PDB file of C-alpha atoms in Angstrom:
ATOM      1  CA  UNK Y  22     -41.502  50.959 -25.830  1.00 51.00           C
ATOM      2  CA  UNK Y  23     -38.305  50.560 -24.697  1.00 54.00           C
ATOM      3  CA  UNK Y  24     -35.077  51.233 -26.740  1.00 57.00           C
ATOM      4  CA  UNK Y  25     -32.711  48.374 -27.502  1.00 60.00           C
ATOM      5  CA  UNK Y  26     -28.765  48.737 -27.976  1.00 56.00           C
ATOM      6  CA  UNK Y  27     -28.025  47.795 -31.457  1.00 72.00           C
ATOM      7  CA  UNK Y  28     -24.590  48.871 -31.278  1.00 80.00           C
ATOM      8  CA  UNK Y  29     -23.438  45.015 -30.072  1.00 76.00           C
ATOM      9  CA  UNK Y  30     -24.918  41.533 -31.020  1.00 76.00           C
ATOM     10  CA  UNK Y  31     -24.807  38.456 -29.413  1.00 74.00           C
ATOM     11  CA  UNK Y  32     -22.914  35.330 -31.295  1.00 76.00           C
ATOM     12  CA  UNK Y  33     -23.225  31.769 -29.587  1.00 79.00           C
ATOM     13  CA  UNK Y  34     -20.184  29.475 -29.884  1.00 81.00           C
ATOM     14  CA  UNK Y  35     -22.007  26.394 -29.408  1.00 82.00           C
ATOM     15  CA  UNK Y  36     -20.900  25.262 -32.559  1.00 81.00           C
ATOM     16  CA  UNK Y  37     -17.289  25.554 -31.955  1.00 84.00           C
ATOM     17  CA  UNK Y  38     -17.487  23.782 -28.611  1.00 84.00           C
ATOM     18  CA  UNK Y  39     -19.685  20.736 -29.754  1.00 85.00           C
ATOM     19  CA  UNK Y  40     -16.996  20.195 -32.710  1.00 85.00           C
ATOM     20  CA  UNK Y  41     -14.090  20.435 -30.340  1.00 86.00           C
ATOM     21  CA  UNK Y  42     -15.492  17.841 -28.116  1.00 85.00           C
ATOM     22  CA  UNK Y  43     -17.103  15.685 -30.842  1.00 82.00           C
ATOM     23  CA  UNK Y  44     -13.306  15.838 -32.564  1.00 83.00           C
ATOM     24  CA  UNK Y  45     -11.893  14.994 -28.960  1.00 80.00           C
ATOM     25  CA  UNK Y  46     -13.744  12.123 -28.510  1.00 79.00           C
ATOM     26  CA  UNK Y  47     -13.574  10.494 -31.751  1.00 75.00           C
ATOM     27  CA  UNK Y  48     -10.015  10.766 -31.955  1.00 74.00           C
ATOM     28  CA  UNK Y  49      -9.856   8.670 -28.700  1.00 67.00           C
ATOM     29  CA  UNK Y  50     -12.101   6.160 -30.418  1.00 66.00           C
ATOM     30  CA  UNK Y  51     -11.354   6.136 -34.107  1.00 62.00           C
ATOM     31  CA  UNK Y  52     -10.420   2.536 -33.978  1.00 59.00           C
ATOM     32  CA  UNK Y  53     -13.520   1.639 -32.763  1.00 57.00           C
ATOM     33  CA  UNK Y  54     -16.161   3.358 -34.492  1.00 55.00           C
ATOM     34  CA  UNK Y  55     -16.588   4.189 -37.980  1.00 60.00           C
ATOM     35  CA  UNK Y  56     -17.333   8.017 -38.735  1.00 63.00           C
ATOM     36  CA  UNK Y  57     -20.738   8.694 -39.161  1.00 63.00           C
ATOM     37  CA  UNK Y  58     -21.955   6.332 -36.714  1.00 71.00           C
ATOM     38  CA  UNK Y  59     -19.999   7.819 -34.431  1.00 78.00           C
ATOM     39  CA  UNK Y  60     -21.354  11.025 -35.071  1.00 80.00           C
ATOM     40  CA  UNK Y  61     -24.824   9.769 -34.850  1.00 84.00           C
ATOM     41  CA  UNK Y  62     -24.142   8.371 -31.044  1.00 86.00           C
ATOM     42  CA  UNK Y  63     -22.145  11.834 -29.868  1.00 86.00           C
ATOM     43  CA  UNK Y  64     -25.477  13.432 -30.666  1.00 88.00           C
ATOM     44  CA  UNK Y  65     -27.945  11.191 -28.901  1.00 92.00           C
ATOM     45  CA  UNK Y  66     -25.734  11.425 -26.004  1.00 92.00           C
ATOM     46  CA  UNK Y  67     -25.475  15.032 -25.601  1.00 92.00           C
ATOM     47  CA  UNK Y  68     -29.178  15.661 -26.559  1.00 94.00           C
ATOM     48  CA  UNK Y  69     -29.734  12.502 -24.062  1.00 95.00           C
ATOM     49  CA  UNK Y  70     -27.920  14.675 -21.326  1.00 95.00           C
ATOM     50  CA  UNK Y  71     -29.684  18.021 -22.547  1.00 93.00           C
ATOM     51  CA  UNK Y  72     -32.772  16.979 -22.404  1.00 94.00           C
ATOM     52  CA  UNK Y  73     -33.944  17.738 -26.598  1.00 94.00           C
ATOM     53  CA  UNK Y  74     -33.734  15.511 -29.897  1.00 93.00           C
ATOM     54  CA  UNK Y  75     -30.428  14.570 -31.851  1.00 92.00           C
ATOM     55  CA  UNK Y  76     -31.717  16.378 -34.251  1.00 91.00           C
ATOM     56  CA  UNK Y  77     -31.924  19.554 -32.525  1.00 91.00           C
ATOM     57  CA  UNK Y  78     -27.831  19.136 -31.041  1.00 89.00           C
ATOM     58  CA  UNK Y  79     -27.210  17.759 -35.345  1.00 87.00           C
ATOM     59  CA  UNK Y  80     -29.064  21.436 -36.282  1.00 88.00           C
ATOM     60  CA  UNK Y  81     -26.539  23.392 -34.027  1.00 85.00           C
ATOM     61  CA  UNK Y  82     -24.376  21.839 -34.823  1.00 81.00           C
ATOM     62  CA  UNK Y  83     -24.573  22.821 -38.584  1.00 81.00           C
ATOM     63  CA  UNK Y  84     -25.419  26.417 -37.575  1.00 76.00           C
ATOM     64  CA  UNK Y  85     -28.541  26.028 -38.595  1.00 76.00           C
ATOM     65  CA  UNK Y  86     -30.553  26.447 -34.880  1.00 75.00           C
ATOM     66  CA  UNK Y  87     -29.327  28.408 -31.728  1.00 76.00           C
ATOM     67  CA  UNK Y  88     -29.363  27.400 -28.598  1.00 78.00           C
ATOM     68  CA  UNK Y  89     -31.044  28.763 -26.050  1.00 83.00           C
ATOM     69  CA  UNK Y  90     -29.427  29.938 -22.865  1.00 82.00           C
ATOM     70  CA  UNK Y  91     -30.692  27.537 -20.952  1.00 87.00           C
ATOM     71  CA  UNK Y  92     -30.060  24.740 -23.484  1.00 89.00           C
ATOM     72  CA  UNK Y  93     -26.318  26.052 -23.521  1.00 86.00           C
ATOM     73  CA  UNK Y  94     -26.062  25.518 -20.196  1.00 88.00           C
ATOM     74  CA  UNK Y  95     -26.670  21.852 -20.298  1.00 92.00           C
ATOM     75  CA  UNK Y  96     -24.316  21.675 -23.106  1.00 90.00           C
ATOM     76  CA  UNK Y  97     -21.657  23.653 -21.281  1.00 90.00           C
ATOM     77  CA  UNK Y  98     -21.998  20.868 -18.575  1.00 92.00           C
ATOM     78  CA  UNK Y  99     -21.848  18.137 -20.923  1.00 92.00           C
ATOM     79  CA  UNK Y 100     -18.946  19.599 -22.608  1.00 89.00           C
ATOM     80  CA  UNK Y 101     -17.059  20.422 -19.145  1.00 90.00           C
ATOM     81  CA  UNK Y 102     -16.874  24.481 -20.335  1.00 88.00           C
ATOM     82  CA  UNK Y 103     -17.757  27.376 -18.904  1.00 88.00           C
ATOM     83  CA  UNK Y 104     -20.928  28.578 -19.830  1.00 83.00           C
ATOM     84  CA  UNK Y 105     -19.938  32.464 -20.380  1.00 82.00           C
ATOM     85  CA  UNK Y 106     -17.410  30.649 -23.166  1.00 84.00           C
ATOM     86  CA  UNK Y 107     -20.754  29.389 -25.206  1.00 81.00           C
ATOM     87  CA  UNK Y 108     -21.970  33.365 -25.643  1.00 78.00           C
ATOM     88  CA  UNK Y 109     -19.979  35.801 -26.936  1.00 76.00           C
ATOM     89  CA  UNK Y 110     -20.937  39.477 -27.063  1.00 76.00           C
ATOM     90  CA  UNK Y 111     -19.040  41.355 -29.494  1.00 79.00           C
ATOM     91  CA  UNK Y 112     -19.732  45.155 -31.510  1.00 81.00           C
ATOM     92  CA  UNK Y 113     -21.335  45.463 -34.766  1.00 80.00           C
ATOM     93  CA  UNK Y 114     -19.730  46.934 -37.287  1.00 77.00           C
ATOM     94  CA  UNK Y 115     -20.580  49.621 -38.658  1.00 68.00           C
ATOM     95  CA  UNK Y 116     -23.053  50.046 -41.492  1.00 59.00           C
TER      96      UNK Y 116
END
């Protein structure tokens, strides 16, 4: 059995990056689109592009599912940023 650092963890940014675009984008089309629709097309389109359901980009959204690296890789594309930006390894503090 092999022994695994716990001294750091990994945290995934996709959240931050999908609200950043989604924020982006709907500023440039506020007049255009009410809110939640809106909201509702930004996810088809990036799950669309990535290859899963809205409702798995809507669940990462809301922190509630992480993506996996390859799935952050399609989003990085979508999203025009680097990939190594999406994960973030950081130390644990201590307990």
């Amino acid at each position: 059995m092999s022994k695994t650092n716990s001294k750091f963890k990994v945290l995934s940014n996709v959240q931050h990056y999908l609200e950043r675009d989604y924020q982006m984008l709907k500023a440039i089309k506020e007049s255009d689109l009410d809110n939640k629709y809106f909201r509702k097309q930004y996810f088809n389109e990036v799950a669309l592009y990535c290859g899963v359901s809205p409702s798995t980009i809507s669940q990462m959204h809301a922190r509630n599912l992480h993506a996996s690296y390859l799935l952050a890789i399609k989003i990085s594309e979508f999203i025009n940023v680097p990939v190594e930006n999406i994960w973030q390894v950081v130390e644990k503090e201590a307990e």
